[in-house]
Amino acid sequence: MEGCIFCMIASGEVPVPFVYEDGLVVAFNDAEPQAPVHVLVVPRSHHTCLDDGVPADVSAALCAAVPKVAELAGIAASGYRTVINCGPDARQSVQHLHLHVLGGAQMGHGMVTFE
Ligand code: AMP
């Protein structure tokens, strides 16, 4: 999709080192990490979020990439959290579906905070 930063990264138009890639998804470090390890897994195809008719093979590729990213990032054994933000209440800021992989340190007990 024209003007979409994650489309541009996935296509290589904006060069970013990939932590992992396959035919359907790419993974790269978040520009503003919120954990010692913070990787984004992004479909090569443009979908706004999970409610945007995401094909089953793309959904499966997103999930399948997670343990591979965790292994490559060295957090498979220590554990990690995955997050997909959808829409305004979740504060989705990039309107191209992406899955956060967060880890590298012990997290607090609360899963989310509200304003
Ligand atoms: P979300 O709030 O779920 O939409 O998360 C979007 C994430 O993308 C944020 O954590 C940003 O720091 C990250 N981000 C935005 N632009 C870039 C970029 N060019 N490269 C890497 N990460 C980015």
mmCIF file of C-alpha atoms and ligand atoms in Angstrom:
data_model
loop_
_atom_site.group_PDB
_atom_site.id
_atom_site.type_symbol
_atom_site.label_atom_id
_atom_site.label_comp_id
_atom_site.label_asym_id
_atom_site.label_seq_id
_atom_site.Cartn_x
_atom_site.Cartn_y
_atom_site.Cartn_z
ATOM 1 C CA MET A 1 0.000 0.000 0.000
ATOM 2 C CA GLU A 2 1.443 3.356 -1.058
ATOM 3 C CA GLY A 3 2.918 5.357 1.777
ATOM 4 C CA CYS A 4 2.832 2.490 4.278
ATOM 5 C CA ILE A 5 6.159 2.295 6.110
ATOM 6 C CA PHE A 6 5.841 -1.436 6.845
ATOM 7 C CA CYS A 7 5.052 -2.168 3.171
ATOM 8 C CA MET A 8 8.172 -0.203 2.261
ATOM 9 C CA ILE A 9 10.286 -2.108 4.805
ATOM 10 C CA ALA A 10 8.883 -5.496 3.782
ATOM 11 C CA SER A 11 9.553 -4.806 0.101
ATOM 12 C CA GLY A 12 13.090 -3.559 0.767
ATOM 13 C CA GLU A 13 12.284 -0.033 -0.433
ATOM 14 C CA VAL A 14 13.270 1.146 3.049
ATOM 15 C CA PRO A 15 16.259 -1.004 3.987
ATOM 16 C CA VAL A 16 16.125 -2.499 7.456
ATOM 17 C CA PRO A 17 18.050 -5.573 8.625
ATOM 18 C CA PHE A 18 15.694 -8.514 8.941
ATOM 19 C CA VAL A 19 15.922 -10.740 11.996
ATOM 20 C CA TYR A 20 13.927 -13.331 10.071
ATOM 21 C CA GLU A 21 12.124 -13.547 6.742
ATOM 22 C CA ASP A 22 10.225 -16.027 4.648
ATOM 23 C CA GLY A 23 7.896 -15.808 1.697
ATOM 24 C CA LEU A 24 5.029 -14.291 3.674
ATOM 25 C CA VAL A 25 6.503 -12.340 6.591
ATOM 26 C CA VAL A 26 9.537 -10.335 7.634
ATOM 27 C CA ALA A 27 10.766 -9.567 11.153
ATOM 28 C CA PHE A 28 12.893 -6.628 12.275
ATOM 29 C CA ASN A 29 13.772 -4.769 15.449
ATOM 30 C CA ASP A 30 11.321 -2.161 16.681
ATOM 31 C CA ALA A 31 12.685 1.369 16.249
ATOM 32 C CA GLU A 32 11.610 2.292 19.787
ATOM 33 C CA PRO A 33 12.050 -0.926 21.753
ATOM 34 C CA GLN A 34 9.950 -1.402 24.868
ATOM 35 C CA ALA A 35 11.874 -4.466 26.050
ATOM 36 C CA PRO A 36 15.473 -5.718 25.754
ATOM 37 C CA VAL A 37 14.210 -7.756 22.805
ATOM 38 C CA HIS A 38 11.438 -6.140 20.779
ATOM 39 C CA VAL A 39 10.950 -7.551 17.309
ATOM 40 C CA LEU A 40 8.062 -6.884 14.923
ATOM 41 C CA VAL A 41 6.749 -9.667 12.702
ATOM 42 C CA VAL A 42 5.095 -8.126 9.653
ATOM 43 C CA PRO A 43 3.276 -9.714 6.721
ATOM 44 C CA ARG A 44 4.641 -8.799 3.318
ATOM 45 C CA SER A 45 1.047 -8.206 2.197
ATOM 46 C CA HIS A 46 -0.848 -5.176 3.463
ATOM 47 C CA HIS A 47 -3.669 -5.771 5.973
ATOM 48 C CA THR A 48 -4.708 -3.078 8.404
ATOM 49 C CA CYS A 49 -5.205 -5.513 11.277
ATOM 50 C CA LEU A 50 -6.673 -8.925 12.103
ATOM 51 C CA ASP A 51 -10.169 -7.860 11.016
ATOM 52 C CA ASP A 52 -8.989 -6.971 7.515
ATOM 53 C CA GLY A 53 -9.571 -10.295 5.776
ATOM 54 C CA VAL A 54 -6.168 -11.726 6.554
ATOM 55 C CA PRO A 55 -5.655 -14.919 4.520
ATOM 56 C CA ALA A 56 -5.177 -18.077 6.582
ATOM 57 C CA ASP A 57 -1.687 -18.688 5.221
ATOM 58 C CA VAL A 58 -0.596 -15.214 6.311
ATOM 59 C CA SER A 59 -2.051 -15.694 9.820
ATOM 60 C CA ALA A 60 -0.313 -19.046 10.056
ATOM 61 C CA ALA A 61 2.980 -17.576 8.847
ATOM 62 C CA LEU A 62 2.788 -14.820 11.486
ATOM 63 C CA CYS A 63 2.350 -17.379 14.259
ATOM 64 C CA ALA A 64 4.919 -19.779 12.840
ATOM 65 C CA ALA A 65 7.519 -17.015 12.690
ATOM 66 C CA VAL A 66 7.238 -16.255 16.414
ATOM 67 C CA PRO A 67 9.177 -19.236 17.826
ATOM 68 C CA LYS A 68 11.768 -18.836 15.092
ATOM 69 C CA VAL A 69 12.251 -15.163 15.981
ATOM 70 C CA ALA A 70 12.409 -16.057 19.676
ATOM 71 C CA GLU A 71 15.076 -18.670 18.983
ATOM 72 C CA LEU A 72 17.109 -16.298 16.822
ATOM 73 C CA ALA A 73 16.803 -13.528 19.429
ATOM 74 C CA GLY A 74 17.884 -15.855 22.242
ATOM 75 C CA ILE A 75 14.666 -15.659 24.255
ATOM 76 C CA ALA A 76 13.059 -18.989 23.402
ATOM 77 C CA ALA A 77 13.981 -20.553 26.745
ATOM 78 C CA SER A 78 13.476 -17.508 28.966
ATOM 79 C CA GLY A 79 10.076 -16.706 27.493
ATOM 80 C CA TYR A 80 8.424 -13.869 25.698
ATOM 81 C CA ARG A 81 5.143 -12.055 25.132
ATOM 82 C CA THR A 82 3.407 -11.480 21.826
ATOM 83 C CA VAL A 83 1.094 -8.532 21.228
ATOM 84 C CA ILE A 84 -1.050 -7.452 18.291
ATOM 85 C CA ASN A 85 -2.587 -4.019 18.718
ATOM 86 C CA CYS A 86 -5.773 -3.410 16.714
ATOM 87 C CA GLY A 87 -7.449 -0.041 16.550
ATOM 88 C CA PRO A 88 -7.519 3.149 18.598
ATOM 89 C CA ASP A 89 -8.150 1.763 22.103
ATOM 90 C CA ALA A 90 -5.122 -0.490 21.678
ATOM 91 C CA ARG A 91 -3.151 2.494 20.370
ATOM 92 C CA GLN A 92 -2.258 0.830 17.087
ATOM 93 C CA SER A 93 0.032 3.407 15.538
ATOM 94 C CA VAL A 94 1.056 1.707 12.282
ATOM 95 C CA GLN A 95 -1.937 0.661 10.201
ATOM 96 C CA HIS A 96 -0.266 -2.439 8.781
ATOM 97 C CA LEU A 97 -0.817 -5.667 10.728
ATOM 98 C CA HIS A 98 2.167 -6.567 12.894
ATOM 99 C CA LEU A 99 2.931 -8.788 15.831
ATOM 100 C CA HIS A 100 5.243 -7.646 18.615
ATOM 101 C CA VAL A 101 7.633 -10.193 20.168
ATOM 102 C CA LEU A 102 8.812 -8.863 23.534
ATOM 103 C CA GLY A 103 11.244 -10.443 25.949
ATOM 104 C CA GLY A 104 14.695 -10.485 27.422
ATOM 105 C CA ALA A 105 13.730 -9.601 31.001
ATOM 106 C CA GLN A 106 11.180 -10.607 33.629
ATOM 107 C CA MET A 107 7.906 -8.744 33.054
ATOM 108 C CA GLY A 108 5.572 -7.306 35.666
ATOM 109 C CA HIS A 109 2.378 -9.073 36.696
ATOM 110 C CA GLY A 110 -0.034 -6.737 34.939
ATOM 111 C CA MET A 111 -0.601 -7.434 31.259
ATOM 112 C CA VAL A 112 -1.857 -3.969 30.314
ATOM 113 C CA THR A 113 -2.317 -0.492 31.717
ATOM 114 C CA PHE A 114 -5.335 1.763 31.151
ATOM 115 C CA GLU A 115 -5.702 5.509 31.249
HETATM 116 P P1 AMP B 1 1.677 -0.397 17.259
HETATM 117 O O1 AMP B 1 1.484 0.624 18.327
HETATM 118 O O2 AMP B 1 1.245 -1.763 17.683
HETATM 119 O O3 AMP B 1 1.059 0.040 15.933
HETATM 120 O O4 AMP B 1 3.236 -0.522 17.061
HETATM 121 C C1 AMP B 1 3.937 0.072 16.017
HETATM 122 C C2 AMP B 1 5.390 -0.108 16.333
HETATM 123 O O5 AMP B 1 6.143 0.139 15.168
HETATM 124 C C3 AMP B 1 5.918 0.816 17.426
HETATM 125 O O6 AMP B 1 6.446 0.029 18.487
HETATM 126 C C4 AMP B 1 6.991 1.626 16.722
HETATM 127 O O7 AMP B 1 8.090 1.891 17.540
HETATM 128 C C5 AMP B 1 7.345 0.736 15.558
HETATM 129 N N1 AMP B 1 7.844 1.407 14.379
HETATM 130 C C6 AMP B 1 7.283 2.441 13.705
HETATM 131 N N2 AMP B 1 8.015 2.768 12.633
HETATM 132 C C7 AMP B 1 9.057 1.897 12.607
HETATM 133 C C8 AMP B 1 10.175 1.712 11.746
HETATM 134 N N3 AMP B 1 10.362 2.486 10.663
HETATM 135 N N4 AMP B 1 11.034 0.716 12.022
HETATM 136 C C9 AMP B 1 10.865 -0.072 13.094
HETATM 137 N N5 AMP B 1 9.832 0.061 13.948
HETATM 138 C C10 AMP B 1 8.947 1.030 13.718
#
